[in-house]
Amino acid sequence: MILGDTFVSLLATAGFNVAKSPVLLALTSTVLLPLCLLKNLSAFAPFSLVGSLGMIYTALAMTVRYLAKAYTKTGPFGADCAEALRPAFGTVGAEGILTPSAAILVGMLSTAFMAHFNAPKVCW
């Protein structure tokens, strides 16, 4: 899901208007399939560490920006965003868990967890 959306956006930025299905098919056949056919996944260990460190760095950077109120209307980055794209902190409340966006997030997180959790079982 994430690779398809990301590559469609990247290709659109480069001037190529491509649908998501052909992009996913190309990525699956040229990149993901050869990786899935590997007998030993130990080659991915360093990249897994880099990915985990990247996630920790991102979480820390987001926390610092949130605590500094950098993206509020009066913050240093708030005026740079279009009004429609500005985040609304604290306006949704507990009802936000019942929105379609929350369901999409849960679906993406569960897909990512199951894909990573089952990779050793499939490849061994």
Short mmCIF file of C-alpha atoms in Angstrom, two decimals:
data_model
loop_
_atom_site.label_atom_id
_atom_site.label_comp_id
_atom_site.label_asym_id
_atom_site.label_seq_id
_atom_site.Cartn_x
_atom_site.Cartn_y
_atom_site.Cartn_z
CA MET A 1 0.00 0.00 0.00
CA ILE A 2 2.65 2.46 1.04
CA LEU A 3 5.06 1.62 -1.79
CA GLY A 4 2.33 2.00 -4.39
CA ASP A 5 1.15 5.37 -3.11
CA THR A 6 4.70 6.64 -2.65
CA PHE A 7 5.90 5.65 -6.11
CA VAL A 8 2.76 6.99 -7.81
CA SER A 9 3.39 10.34 -6.09
CA LEU A 10 7.09 10.30 -6.98
CA LEU A 11 6.34 9.50 -10.61
CA ALA A 12 3.70 12.26 -10.71
CA THR A 13 6.30 14.71 -9.38
CA ALA A 14 8.63 13.63 -12.20
CA GLY A 15 5.86 14.26 -14.73
CA PHE A 16 4.62 10.71 -15.26
CA ASN A 17 0.91 10.16 -14.64
CA VAL A 18 0.72 6.42 -13.89
CA ALA A 19 -2.05 4.46 -12.16
CA LYS A 20 -1.34 2.58 -8.95
CA SER A 21 -1.87 -0.95 -10.33
CA PRO A 22 0.91 -0.87 -12.96
CA VAL A 23 3.29 0.67 -10.45
CA LEU A 24 2.53 -2.07 -7.91
CA LEU A 25 2.93 -4.77 -10.56
CA ALA A 26 6.30 -3.37 -11.67
CA LEU A 27 7.56 -3.03 -8.07
CA THR A 28 6.37 -6.51 -7.16
CA SER A 29 7.95 -8.21 -10.17
CA THR A 30 11.26 -6.35 -10.20
CA VAL A 31 12.00 -5.61 -6.54
CA LEU A 32 9.80 -7.47 -4.08
CA LEU A 33 9.69 -10.91 -5.74
CA PRO A 34 13.50 -11.32 -5.89
CA LEU A 35 13.73 -10.24 -2.25
CA CYS A 36 11.03 -12.71 -1.23
CA LEU A 37 12.85 -15.55 -2.99
CA LEU A 38 15.97 -15.15 -0.86
CA LYS A 39 16.69 -18.19 1.30
CA ASN A 40 18.36 -16.23 4.08
CA LEU A 41 17.08 -12.89 5.38
CA SER A 42 20.18 -12.11 7.45
CA ALA A 43 21.35 -9.72 4.72
CA PHE A 44 18.53 -7.38 5.76
CA ALA A 45 19.70 -7.08 9.39
CA PRO A 46 21.74 -3.87 8.93
CA PHE A 47 18.94 -2.23 6.97
CA SER A 48 16.45 -3.21 9.63
CA LEU A 49 18.59 -1.44 12.21
CA VAL A 50 18.83 1.66 10.01
CA GLY A 51 15.04 1.61 9.55
CA SER A 52 14.43 1.31 13.28
CA LEU A 53 16.83 4.16 14.01
CA GLY A 54 15.09 6.24 11.36
CA MET A 55 11.73 5.63 13.00
CA ILE A 56 13.11 6.64 16.41
CA TYR A 57 14.62 9.80 14.92
CA THR A 58 11.33 10.66 13.22
CA ALA A 59 9.36 10.15 16.44
CA LEU A 60 11.79 12.36 18.37
CA ALA A 61 11.69 15.09 15.71
CA MET A 62 7.88 15.02 15.68
CA THR A 63 7.79 15.23 19.49
CA VAL A 64 10.15 18.21 19.52
CA ARG A 65 8.13 20.02 16.85
CA TYR A 66 4.85 19.24 18.63
CA LEU A 67 6.08 20.47 22.02
CA ALA A 68 7.50 23.63 20.41
CA LYS A 69 4.10 24.21 18.73
CA ALA A 70 5.97 24.70 15.45
CA TYR A 71 2.96 24.03 13.22
CA THR A 72 0.32 26.09 15.00
CA LYS A 73 -0.96 29.28 13.37
CA THR A 74 1.58 31.35 15.31
CA GLY A 75 4.44 28.84 15.02
CA PRO A 76 7.40 29.23 12.66
CA PHE A 77 6.00 26.71 10.13
CA GLY A 78 2.30 27.39 10.55
CA ALA A 79 2.11 30.28 8.12
CA ASP A 80 3.90 28.26 5.41
CA CYS A 81 1.03 25.76 5.09
CA ALA A 82 -2.15 26.45 3.20
CA GLU A 83 -5.12 26.90 5.54
CA ALA A 84 -6.76 23.69 4.30
CA LEU A 85 -3.58 21.67 5.02
CA ARG A 86 -2.90 22.99 8.51
CA PRO A 87 -3.22 20.41 11.27
CA ALA A 88 -5.91 20.84 13.90
CA PHE A 89 -4.54 19.75 17.26
CA GLY A 90 -7.09 18.93 19.90
CA THR A 91 -10.25 19.68 17.94
CA VAL A 92 -11.41 16.13 17.20
CA GLY A 93 -11.02 14.55 20.61
CA ALA A 94 -11.97 10.96 21.44
CA GLU A 95 -14.44 10.82 18.55
CA GLY A 96 -11.46 10.68 16.17
CA ILE A 97 -11.10 6.96 16.80
CA LEU A 98 -14.44 6.38 15.08
CA THR A 99 -13.48 8.13 11.82
CA PRO A 100 -12.63 6.36 8.54
CA SER A 101 -9.09 7.73 8.79
CA ALA A 102 -8.56 5.83 12.04
CA ALA A 103 -9.81 2.63 10.40
CA ILE A 104 -7.35 3.11 7.53
CA LEU A 105 -4.52 3.64 10.01
CA VAL A 106 -5.39 0.47 11.93
CA GLY A 107 -5.57 -1.48 8.66
CA MET A 108 -2.17 -0.23 7.53
CA LEU A 109 -0.57 -0.94 10.90
CA SER A 110 -1.99 -4.46 11.07
CA THR A 111 -0.87 -5.20 7.50
CA ALA A 112 2.64 -3.99 8.27
CA PHE A 113 2.80 -6.02 11.47
CA MET A 114 1.58 -9.21 9.85
CA ALA A 115 3.91 -8.82 6.86
CA HIS A 116 6.97 -8.40 9.06
CA PHE A 117 5.88 -10.97 11.61
CA ASN A 118 5.27 -13.69 9.00
CA ALA A 119 8.32 -13.05 6.80
CA PRO A 120 10.57 -15.56 8.61
CA LYS A 121 7.87 -18.22 8.49
CA VAL A 122 7.41 -17.84 4.74
CA CYS A 123 11.10 -17.72 3.87
CA TRP A 124 12.31 -20.56 6.02
#
